[in-house]
Short mmCIF file of N, CA and C in Angstrom, two decimals:
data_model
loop_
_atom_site.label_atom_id
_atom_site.label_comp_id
_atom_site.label_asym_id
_atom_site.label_seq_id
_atom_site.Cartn_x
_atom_site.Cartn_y
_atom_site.Cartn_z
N UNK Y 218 -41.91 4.45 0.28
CA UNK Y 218 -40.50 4.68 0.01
C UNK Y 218 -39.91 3.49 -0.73
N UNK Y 219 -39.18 3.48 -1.48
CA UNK Y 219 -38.23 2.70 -2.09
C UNK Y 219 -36.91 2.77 -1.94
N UNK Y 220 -36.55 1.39 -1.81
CA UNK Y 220 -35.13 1.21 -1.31
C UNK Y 220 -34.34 0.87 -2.59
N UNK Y 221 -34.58 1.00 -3.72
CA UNK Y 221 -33.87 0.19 -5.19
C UNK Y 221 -32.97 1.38 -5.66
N UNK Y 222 -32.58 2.75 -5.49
CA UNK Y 222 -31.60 3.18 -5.72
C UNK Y 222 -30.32 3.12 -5.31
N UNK Y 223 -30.79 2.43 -3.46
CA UNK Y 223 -29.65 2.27 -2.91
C UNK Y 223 -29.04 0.93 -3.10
N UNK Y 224 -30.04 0.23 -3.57
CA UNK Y 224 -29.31 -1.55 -3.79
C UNK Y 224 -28.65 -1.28 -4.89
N UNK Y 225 -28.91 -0.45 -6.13
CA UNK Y 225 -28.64 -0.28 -7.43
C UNK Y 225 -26.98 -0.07 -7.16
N UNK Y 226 -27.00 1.29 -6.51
CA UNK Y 226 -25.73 1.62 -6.52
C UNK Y 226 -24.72 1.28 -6.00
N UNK Y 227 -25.21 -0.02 -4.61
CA UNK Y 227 -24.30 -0.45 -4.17
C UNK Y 227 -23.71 -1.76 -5.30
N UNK Y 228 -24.84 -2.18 -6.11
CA UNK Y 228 -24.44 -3.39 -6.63
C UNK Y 228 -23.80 -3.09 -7.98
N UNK Y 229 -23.39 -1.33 -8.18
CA UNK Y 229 -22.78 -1.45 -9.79
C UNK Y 229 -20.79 -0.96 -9.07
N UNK Y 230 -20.24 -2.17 -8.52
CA UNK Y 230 -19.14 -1.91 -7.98
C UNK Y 230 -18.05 -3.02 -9.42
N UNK Y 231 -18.97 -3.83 -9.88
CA UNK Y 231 -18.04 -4.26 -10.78
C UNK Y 231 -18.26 -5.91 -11.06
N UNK Y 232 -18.61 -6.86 -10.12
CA UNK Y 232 -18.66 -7.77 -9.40
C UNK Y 232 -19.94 -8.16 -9.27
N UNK Y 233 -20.30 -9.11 -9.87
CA UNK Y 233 -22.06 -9.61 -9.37
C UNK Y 233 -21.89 -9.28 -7.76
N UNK Y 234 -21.62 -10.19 -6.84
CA UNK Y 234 -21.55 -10.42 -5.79
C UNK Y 234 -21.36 -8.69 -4.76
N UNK Y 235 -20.87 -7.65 -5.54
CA UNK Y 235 -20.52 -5.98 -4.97
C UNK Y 235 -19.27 -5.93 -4.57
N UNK Y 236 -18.46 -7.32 -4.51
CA UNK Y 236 -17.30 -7.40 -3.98
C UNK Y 236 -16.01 -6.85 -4.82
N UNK Y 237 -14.48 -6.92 -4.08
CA UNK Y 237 -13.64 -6.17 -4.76
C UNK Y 237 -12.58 -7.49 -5.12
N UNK Y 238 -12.30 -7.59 -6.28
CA UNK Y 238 -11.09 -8.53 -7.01
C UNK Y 238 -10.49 -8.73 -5.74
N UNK Y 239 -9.22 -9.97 -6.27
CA UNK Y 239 -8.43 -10.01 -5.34
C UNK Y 239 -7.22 -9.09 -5.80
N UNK Y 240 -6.90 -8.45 -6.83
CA UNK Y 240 -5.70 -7.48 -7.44
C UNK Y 240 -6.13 -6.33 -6.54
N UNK Y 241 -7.54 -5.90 -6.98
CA UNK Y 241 -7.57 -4.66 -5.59
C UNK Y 241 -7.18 -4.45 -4.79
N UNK Y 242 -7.44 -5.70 -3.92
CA UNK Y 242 -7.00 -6.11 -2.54
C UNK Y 242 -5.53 -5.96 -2.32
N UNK Y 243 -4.55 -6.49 -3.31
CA UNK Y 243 -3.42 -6.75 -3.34
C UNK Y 243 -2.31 -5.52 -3.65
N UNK Y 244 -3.12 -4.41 -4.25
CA UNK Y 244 -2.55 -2.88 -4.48
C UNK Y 244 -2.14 -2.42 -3.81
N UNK Y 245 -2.51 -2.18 -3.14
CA UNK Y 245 -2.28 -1.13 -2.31
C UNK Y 245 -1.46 -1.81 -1.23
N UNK Y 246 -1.03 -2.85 -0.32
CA UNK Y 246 -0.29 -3.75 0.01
C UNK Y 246 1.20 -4.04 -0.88
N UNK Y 247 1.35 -3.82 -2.13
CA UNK Y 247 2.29 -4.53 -2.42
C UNK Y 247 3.19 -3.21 -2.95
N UNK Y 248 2.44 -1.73 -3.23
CA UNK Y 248 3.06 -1.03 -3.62
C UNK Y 248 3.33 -0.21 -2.00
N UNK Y 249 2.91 -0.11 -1.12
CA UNK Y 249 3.34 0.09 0.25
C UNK Y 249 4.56 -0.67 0.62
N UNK Y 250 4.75 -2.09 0.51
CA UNK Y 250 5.98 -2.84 0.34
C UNK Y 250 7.29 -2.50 -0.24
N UNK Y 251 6.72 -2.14 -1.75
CA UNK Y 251 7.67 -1.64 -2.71
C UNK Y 251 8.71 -0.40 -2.18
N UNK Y 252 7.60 0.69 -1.62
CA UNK Y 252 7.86 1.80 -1.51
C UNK Y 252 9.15 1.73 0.13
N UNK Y 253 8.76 1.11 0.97
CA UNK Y 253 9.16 0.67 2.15
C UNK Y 253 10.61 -0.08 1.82
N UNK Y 254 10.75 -0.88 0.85
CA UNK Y 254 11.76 -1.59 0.18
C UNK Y 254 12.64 -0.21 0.17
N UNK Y 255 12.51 0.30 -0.89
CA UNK Y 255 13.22 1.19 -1.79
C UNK Y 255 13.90 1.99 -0.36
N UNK Y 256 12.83 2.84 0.08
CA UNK Y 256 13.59 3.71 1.19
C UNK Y 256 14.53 2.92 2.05
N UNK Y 257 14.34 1.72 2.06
CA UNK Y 257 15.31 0.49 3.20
C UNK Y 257 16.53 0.67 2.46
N UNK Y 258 16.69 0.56 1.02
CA UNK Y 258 17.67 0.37 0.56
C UNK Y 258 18.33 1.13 0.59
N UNK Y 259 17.46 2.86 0.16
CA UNK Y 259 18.17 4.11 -0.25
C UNK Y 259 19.42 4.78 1.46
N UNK Y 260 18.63 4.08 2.33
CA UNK Y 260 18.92 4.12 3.90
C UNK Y 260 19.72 3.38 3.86
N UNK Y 261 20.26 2.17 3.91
CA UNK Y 261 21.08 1.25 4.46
C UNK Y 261 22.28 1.38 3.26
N UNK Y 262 22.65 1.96 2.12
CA UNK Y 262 23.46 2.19 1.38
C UNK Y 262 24.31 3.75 1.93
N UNK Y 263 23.23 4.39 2.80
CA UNK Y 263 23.96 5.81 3.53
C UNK Y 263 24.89 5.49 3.95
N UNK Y 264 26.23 6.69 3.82
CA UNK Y 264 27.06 6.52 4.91
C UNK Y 264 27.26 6.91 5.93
N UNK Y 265 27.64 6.12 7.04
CA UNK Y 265 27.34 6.67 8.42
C UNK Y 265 28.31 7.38 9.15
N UNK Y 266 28.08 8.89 9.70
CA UNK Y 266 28.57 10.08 10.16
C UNK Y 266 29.43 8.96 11.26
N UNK Y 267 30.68 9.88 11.89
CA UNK Y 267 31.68 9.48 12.86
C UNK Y 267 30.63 9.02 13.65
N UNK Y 268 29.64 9.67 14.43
CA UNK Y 268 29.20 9.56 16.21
C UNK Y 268 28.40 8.47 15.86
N UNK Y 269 27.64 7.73 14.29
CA UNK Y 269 27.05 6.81 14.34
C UNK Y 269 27.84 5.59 13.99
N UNK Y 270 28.93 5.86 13.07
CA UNK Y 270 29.60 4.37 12.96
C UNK Y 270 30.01 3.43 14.45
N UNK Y 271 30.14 2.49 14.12
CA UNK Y 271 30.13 1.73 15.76
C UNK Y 271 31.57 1.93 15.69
N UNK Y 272 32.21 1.68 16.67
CA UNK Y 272 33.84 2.01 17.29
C UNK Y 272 34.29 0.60 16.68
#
């Protein structure tokens, strides 16, 4: 048996090493942020119904 298709394919990820950039890493993190931002804002600009405004 031979094992060289599976080394092959793990090692064509981009990266001598098989590893992932650090921008990769940082994607998906920063546009989760973004997105979390936005709804904070689109929320905290609402106006708040009688039974929620504070007295």
């Amino acid at each position: 048996m031979s094992v060289a298709p599976a080394a092959q394919a793990r090692s064509s990820t981009g990266t001598a090493a098989g590893g992932r950039s650090l921008g990769s890493y940082l994607l998906m993190p920063l546009l989760l942020a973004g997105v979390l931002l936005a709804l904070y804002l689109y929320v905290s600009n609402q106006e708040l119904d009688s039974i929620e405004a504070a007295p």
